[in-house]
Coordinates of C-alpha atoms in Angstrom, one line a residue:
M10 CA 4.0 4.7 -25.7
P11 CA 0.3 6.1 -23.9
D12 CA -0.7 5.0 -21.1
P13 CA -3.8 2.3 -20.8
A14 CA -7.8 3.4 -20.9
P15 CA -9.0 4.4 -17.6
S16 CA -11.3 1.7 -16.4
V17 CA -11.9 4.0 -13.1
E18 CA -12.5 8.0 -13.0
L19 CA -13.5 9.7 -10.3
K20 CA -14.2 13.5 -11.1
G21 CA -14.0 15.7 -7.9
V22 CA -16.0 13.8 -5.7
F23 CA -17.6 14.7 -2.4
K24 CA -19.2 12.4 0.0
R25 CA -20.4 14.0 3.6
F26 CA -22.4 11.8 6.0
G27 CA -23.6 14.6 8.7
D28 CA -21.0 16.9 9.8
V29 CA -18.5 14.4 8.6
T30 CA -16.9 15.0 5.3
A31 CA -15.5 11.5 4.6
V32 CA -14.6 11.8 0.8
D33 CA -13.5 16.3 0.0
G34 CA -13.1 17.0 -3.9
V35 CA -10.8 13.4 -4.4
D36 CA -10.6 12.9 -8.1
L37 CA -8.9 10.2 -9.6
T38 CA -7.9 8.0 -12.6
I39 CA -6.7 4.1 -12.2
R40 CA -6.1 2.9 -15.3
K41 CA -7.3 -0.4 -17.6
G42 CA -5.2 -3.7 -16.2
E43 CA -3.7 -2.1 -13.1
F44 CA -4.0 -3.5 -9.6
F45 CA -4.7 -0.3 -7.7
A46 CA -3.9 0.6 -3.7
L47 CA -6.3 2.8 -1.4
L48 CA -4.2 3.3 1.2
G49 CA -5.1 4.9 4.5
S50 CA -6.2 4.6 8.5
S51 CA -9.6 3.9 9.5
G52 CA -11.8 7.0 9.3
C53 CA -9.6 8.5 6.1
G54 CA -12.5 7.7 3.5
K55 CA -10.7 4.5 1.4
T56 CA -13.7 2.6 1.9
T57 CA -16.2 5.6 0.8
L58 CA -14.6 5.8 -2.0
L59 CA -14.8 2.5 -2.5
R60 CA -18.7 1.8 -2.0
M61 CA -19.3 5.0 -4.4
I62 CA -17.0 3.1 -7.3
A63 CA -19.4 -0.1 -6.0
G64 CA -23.0 1.8 -5.8
F65 CA -24.2 1.0 -2.3
E66 CA -22.8 5.1 -1.9
Y67 CA -23.7 7.5 -4.2
P68 CA -21.8 10.9 -4.0
D69 CA -23.4 14.3 -2.7
S70 CA -21.8 15.6 -6.4
G71 CA -18.5 14.8 -8.6
G72 CA -18.6 12.0 -11.1
V73 CA -18.1 8.5 -11.3
L74 CA -16.6 7.2 -15.0
I75 CA -16.5 3.2 -15.8
Q76 CA -15.1 2.8 -18.9
G77 CA -16.0 6.6 -19.8
R78 CA -19.5 6.0 -18.5
D79 CA -20.5 8.2 -15.6
V80 CA -22.1 5.6 -13.4
A81 CA -22.3 8.2 -10.3
R82 CA -26.6 7.5 -9.9
V83 CA -26.5 3.8 -11.8
P84 CA -27.8 1.7 -9.2
P85 CA -24.9 -1.1 -8.5
N86 CA -26.1 -4.4 -10.3
E87 CA -25.9 -2.4 -13.5
R88 CA -22.2 -1.2 -13.3
P89 CA -19.8 -3.6 -14.4
V90 CA -17.8 -3.8 -10.8
N91 CA -17.9 -6.6 -8.7
M92 CA -16.7 -6.4 -5.4
V93 CA -15.5 -8.8 -2.0
F94 CA -15.8 -8.3 1.6
Q95 CA -13.6 -8.3 4.4
H96 CA -16.1 -11.4 5.7
Y97 CA -16.6 -13.7 2.7
A98 CA -20.4 -13.5 2.9
L99 CA -20.0 -16.7 1.2
F100 CA -23.6 -19.5 1.8
P101 CA -23.0 -22.0 4.2
H102 CA -25.8 -24.2 3.0
M103 CA -24.0 -24.2 -0.5
T104 CA -21.0 -26.4 -2.3
V105 CA -17.9 -24.3 -3.3
E106 CA -19.3 -25.4 -7.1
D107 CA -23.2 -23.5 -5.7
N108 CA -21.7 -20.4 -4.6
V109 CA -19.6 -19.6 -7.5
A110 CA -22.2 -19.9 -9.7
F111 CA -25.4 -18.6 -7.8
G112 CA -24.6 -15.3 -9.7
L113 CA -24.7 -16.4 -13.1
R114 CA -27.9 -18.9 -12.1
M115 CA -29.2 -15.5 -10.9
K116 CA -29.0 -14.1 -14.2
R117 CA -30.8 -17.0 -15.8
L118 CA -27.7 -18.2 -18.1
P119 CA -28.0 -21.4 -19.4
E120 CA -27.1 -24.0 -17.3
A121 CA -24.4 -25.8 -20.1
E122 CA -22.6 -21.8 -19.8
V123 CA -23.0 -21.8 -16.0
A124 CA -21.3 -24.8 -15.5
E125 CA -18.3 -24.5 -18.1
R126 CA -17.9 -20.6 -16.1
T127 CA -18.1 -21.5 -12.9
A128 CA -15.4 -24.7 -13.8
E129 CA -13.1 -22.3 -15.0
V130 CA -12.9 -20.1 -12.6
L131 CA -12.7 -22.6 -10.4
R132 CA -9.4 -24.3 -12.0
T133 CA -8.7 -20.3 -12.4
V134 CA -8.3 -19.6 -8.8
Q135 CA -6.8 -23.7 -8.1
L136 CA -10.4 -25.3 -6.3
G137 CA -11.1 -27.2 -8.7
A138 CA -10.6 -30.4 -7.0
L139 CA -13.1 -28.9 -4.1
S140 CA -16.2 -28.1 -6.2
A141 CA -18.3 -30.3 -4.2
R142 CA -16.7 -29.3 -0.8
Y143 CA -19.0 -26.3 1.7
P144 CA -17.5 -23.3 3.4
H145 CA -17.5 -24.9 6.5
Q146 CA -15.1 -27.2 5.5
L147 CA -12.5 -25.5 3.4
S148 CA -9.6 -22.8 5.1
G149 CA -9.3 -19.3 5.7
G150 CA -7.4 -19.0 2.6
Q151 CA -9.6 -21.5 0.0
Q152 CA -12.7 -19.3 1.5
Q153 CA -11.0 -16.0 0.4
R154 CA -10.2 -18.2 -3.5
V155 CA -14.1 -18.9 -3.0
A156 CA -15.3 -15.6 -2.7
L157 CA -12.3 -14.1 -5.6
A158 CA -13.8 -16.9 -8.1
R159 CA -17.7 -16.2 -7.6
A160 CA -16.2 -11.8 -8.0
L161 CA -14.4 -13.1 -10.8
V162 CA -17.4 -15.7 -12.7
N163 CA -19.3 -12.4 -13.6
R164 CA -16.1 -11.2 -15.8
P165 CA -16.6 -8.0 -14.0
E166 CA -14.1 -4.4 -16.0
V167 CA -13.3 -3.7 -12.2
L168 CA -12.2 -6.4 -8.8
L169 CA -13.2 -3.6 -5.6
L170 CA -11.8 -5.8 -2.9
D171 CA -12.3 -4.3 1.0
E172 CA -9.5 -5.6 3.3
P173 CA -9.9 -9.1 2.2
L174 CA -7.3 -10.4 3.9
A175 CA -7.9 -8.8 7.2
A176 CA -9.6 -12.1 8.5
L177 CA -6.5 -13.9 7.6
D178 CA -3.4 -14.8 10.2
E179 CA -0.1 -13.4 9.3
K180 CA 1.6 -16.4 7.9
L181 CA -1.2 -17.3 5.8
R182 CA -2.3 -13.6 4.7
Q183 CA 2.0 -13.2 3.8
E184 CA 0.8 -16.4 0.9
M185 CA -2.2 -15.3 0.1
R186 CA -0.9 -11.8 -1.3
H187 CA 1.8 -13.2 -4.0
E188 CA -1.4 -15.6 -5.4
L189 CA -3.7 -12.4 -5.2
K190 CA -0.8 -10.6 -7.6
A191 CA -0.3 -14.0 -9.5
L192 CA -4.2 -13.8 -10.1
Q193 CA -4.7 -9.9 -10.8
V194 CA -1.9 -10.6 -14.1
K195 CA -3.5 -13.8 -14.6
V196 CA -7.0 -12.7 -15.5
G197 CA -5.9 -9.1 -16.0
I198 CA -8.4 -7.6 -14.9
T199 CA -8.3 -3.5 -12.7
F200 CA -8.6 -4.0 -9.1
V201 CA -9.3 -1.8 -6.9
F202 CA -8.2 -2.4 -3.5
V203 CA -8.5 -0.9 0.1
T204 CA -5.8 -1.6 2.9
H205 CA -4.5 0.5 6.1
D206 CA -1.9 -2.4 5.6
Q207 CA 1.2 -0.1 4.5
E208 CA 3.0 -3.3 3.8
E209 CA 0.4 -5.0 2.0
A210 CA 0.3 -2.0 -0.6
L211 CA 3.5 -1.8 -0.9
A212 CA 3.8 -6.3 -2.1
L213 CA 0.8 -5.4 -3.9
A214 CA -0.1 -2.3 -5.4
D215 CA 1.2 -1.4 -9.1
R216 CA 0.4 2.4 -8.1
I217 CA -1.2 3.6 -4.3
A218 CA -2.8 6.8 -2.8
V219 CA -2.1 7.1 0.4
M220 CA -5.2 8.9 1.8
R221 CA -5.8 11.1 4.9
G222 CA -8.9 13.0 6.3
G223 CA -10.8 12.5 2.8
R224 CA -8.6 13.1 1.1
I225 CA -5.6 11.9 -1.3
Q226 CA -2.1 13.0 -0.1
Q227 CA 0.3 10.9 -2.6
L228 CA -0.5 9.4 -5.3
G229 CA 2.7 6.9 -7.1
T230 CA 4.3 3.5 -6.8
P231 CA 5.2 2.3 -4.0
I232 CA 8.6 3.0 -4.9
E233 CA 8.1 6.2 -5.5
V234 CA 5.7 6.1 -2.3
Y235 CA 8.3 4.9 -0.1
E236 CA 11.6 6.7 -0.8
T237 CA 10.6 10.0 -1.8
P238 CA 7.5 10.7 0.0
T239 CA 6.5 14.6 -0.7
S240 CA 5.1 15.2 3.2
R241 CA 5.9 13.9 7.1
F242 CA 3.4 12.1 7.1
V243 CA 3.1 10.0 3.9
A244 CA 6.9 9.9 6.0
D245 CA 5.4 8.4 9.3
F246 CA 2.7 6.4 7.4
V247 CA 4.1 4.2 4.9
G248 CA 7.2 2.1 6.2
V249 CA 9.5 3.0 9.3
S250 CA 10.9 6.7 9.4
N251 CA 13.5 8.4 11.5
L252 CA 11.8 12.0 10.8
L253 CA 13.3 15.2 12.2
E254 CA 12.4 18.6 12.4
G255 CA 15.4 21.3 11.3
A256 CA 15.8 24.1 8.7
V257 CA 17.6 24.7 5.1
T258 CA 20.9 26.6 5.5
E259 CA 22.2 25.5 2.0
A260 CA 20.6 24.6 -1.2
E261 CA 21.9 23.3 -5.1
P262 CA 20.2 21.8 -7.9
L263 CA 21.4 18.3 -8.2
L264 CA 21.6 16.6 -11.8
M265 CA 19.5 12.9 -10.7
E266 CA 18.0 11.3 -13.8
G267 CA 14.1 11.8 -14.0
K268 CA 14.3 14.4 -10.4
G269 CA 14.6 17.5 -11.9
D270 CA 13.5 19.5 -8.6
A271 CA 15.7 18.2 -6.7
R272 CA 18.6 19.9 -4.9
R273 CA 21.7 18.8 -2.7
A274 CA 21.0 20.7 0.7
L275 CA 22.5 21.7 4.0
L276 CA 20.1 21.4 6.8
D277 CA 21.0 22.6 10.7
V278 CA 18.4 19.4 12.3
S279 CA 17.9 20.1 16.2
G280 CA 19.6 16.8 17.8
V281 CA 21.9 16.3 15.6
G282 CA 23.1 19.8 13.8
S283 CA 24.6 19.5 10.0
V284 CA 23.2 17.6 7.7
A285 CA 23.7 16.6 3.8
A286 CA 20.7 16.0 2.1
T287 CA 18.5 15.8 -0.7
L288 CA 14.9 18.5 -2.0
F289 CA 12.1 18.2 -3.6
N290 CA 9.0 19.8 -4.4
G291 CA 10.2 23.3 -4.2
V292 CA 11.6 23.8 -0.9
K293 CA 14.4 26.4 -0.7
A294 CA 16.7 27.9 1.6
G295 CA 15.1 29.2 5.0
D296 CA 12.3 26.8 4.5
K297 CA 11.9 24.7 8.2
V298 CA 11.2 21.0 7.0
T299 CA 10.7 17.3 7.9
L300 CA 14.0 15.3 7.2
C301 CA 12.8 11.7 6.3
L302 CA 15.8 8.9 7.4
R303 CA 14.9 5.5 6.9
P304 CA 16.7 3.3 9.6
E305 CA 17.5 0.6 6.8
R306 CA 19.5 3.6 4.6
I307 CA 21.7 3.8 8.0
H308 CA 24.7 1.9 8.7
L309 CA 26.5 1.6 11.8
A310 CA 31.0 1.2 12.1
S311 CA 33.5 0.6 14.8
D312 CA 34.3 4.0 17.0
G313 CA 36.8 5.5 15.5
A314 CA 36.5 3.5 11.9
Q315 CA 37.2 6.0 8.9
A316 CA 33.7 7.6 7.9
E317 CA 32.5 6.6 4.7
L318 CA 29.8 8.5 3.4
D319 CA 28.4 12.5 3.7
N320 CA 26.8 12.2 6.6
R321 CA 28.6 10.7 9.8
Q322 CA 28.0 11.2 14.0
P323 CA 29.3 9.5 16.9
G324 CA 26.6 7.3 18.3
L325 CA 25.7 4.8 21.0
V326 CA 23.9 2.5 20.9
E327 CA 21.2 2.1 23.5
S328 CA 19.1 -1.3 22.9
T329 CA 19.4 -3.9 20.3
V330 CA 16.9 -6.1 19.5
F331 CA 17.8 -8.9 17.0
L332 CA 14.7 -10.8 14.6
G333 CA 16.3 -13.8 13.0
G334 CA 17.5 -11.6 9.5
E335 CA 17.6 -8.0 10.8
V336 CA 18.9 -6.3 14.2
R337 CA 17.4 -3.1 15.2
Y338 CA 18.8 -0.7 17.1
R339 CA 17.9 2.2 19.1
V340 CA 21.1 5.2 18.7
R341 CA 22.3 8.0 20.5
L342 CA 24.0 10.8 18.8
A343 CA 26.4 12.9 20.8
E344 CA 23.8 15.3 20.8
G345 CA 21.1 13.8 22.6
R346 CA 18.6 12.5 19.0
E347 CA 17.9 9.3 18.6
L348 CA 18.1 7.0 15.6
E349 CA 16.1 4.3 15.2
V350 CA 18.5 1.5 12.7
H351 CA 18.0 -1.5 10.7
E352 CA 20.6 -3.3 10.0
T353 CA 20.5 -7.2 7.4
S354 CA 22.0 -10.1 10.0
S355 CA 25.2 -11.6 9.0
P356 CA 27.6 -13.4 10.7
L357 CA 30.4 -11.4 9.4
R358 CA 29.0 -8.2 11.2
P359 CA 29.1 -8.9 14.8
V360 CA 25.3 -8.3 16.6
R361 CA 26.3 -4.6 18.8
R362 CA 25.7 -4.6 21.9
P363 CA 24.0 -1.6 24.2
G364 CA 26.7 0.2 25.8
E365 CA 29.1 0.0 22.4
R366 CA 30.0 3.1 20.6
V367 CA 29.2 3.4 17.1
L368 CA 30.8 4.9 14.2
V369 CA 26.7 6.4 12.7
Q370 CA 26.7 6.8 8.5
W371 CA 24.3 8.1 5.4
R372 CA 24.6 9.6 2.4
A373 CA 22.9 12.9 1.5
E374 CA 20.3 11.0 -1.0
D375 CA 18.4 8.3 1.9
A376 CA 18.3 11.7 3.8
R377 CA 14.4 13.1 2.2
A378 CA 14.0 16.6 3.8
V379 CA 10.1 18.1 3.1
A380 CA 8.5 20.6 4.6
E381 CA 6.8 20.7 7.4

């Protein structure tokens, strides 16, 4: 089945502010109906990229195409996009209904059409009963839904969201993630979402572009970006990883469905010793690598237990942090390296105490080696 037609295409886009290159030759295709996340830390270029799609910034060179039309020099009001900002910028003197209807009235649409479209979108975001309220009478989550409704009522081809959950407290952010994803699926509009929060990107996006220094470091589904990082930076930025330096001593082809370049390897890892791992992206014997080992993929057994997995090392529990549903450990291996280990807590699994000797184990396929 062919990929859906693109909503947005960026072709060789550059943007500089004085001596600073904010966006450095980005090529990107965002599919129609996709929830797409631009993920990165402050200053990586993600917001500048979003603003160029919106028309608030023009690229120094390159093309910005929406529905196949190059809009790189087209003003924002002539593009089929709408934007939701971190601070919702609602009109405090207007009711919810009037805030949502404002853009339609500026277009001088018939009042009957304005009323019908406004009522429809308020029902979509579950605010129909609050249409007569003012912004100060709403919760943070309700204000965010008003901002979304105001953008959606114009029926854009693309909805651009600039950290729209950042102003909410953590519990409300968790709730709004579910609402935002469900809304995107319901309306079927392409969402382009900017965030610095990797958990948010993993939870919401169909695909993620991880950005650094104005460039895309990795592009893929949340599972691809998390499970198979292509660089030390991505492994460190997305999720929590134990990052260990080493060198490849042996490598051989490994048959894995959909992973034609995967190879089983032995690494010599500083502070750990010999480690069985999986290689990707052309890494070969003799190369220096970074081993990415996720804390939740490491398993602890009692000292003296029979080893069950490819890699095993004796260790000593240095610290224990109990977080209800999860226990986090720092474990020192025999050769001196400390690893972070996350285990799901269970009445059937004892919480290990500092000073306890353990067997530390992990599978070769869970140890991903990337070029340094």
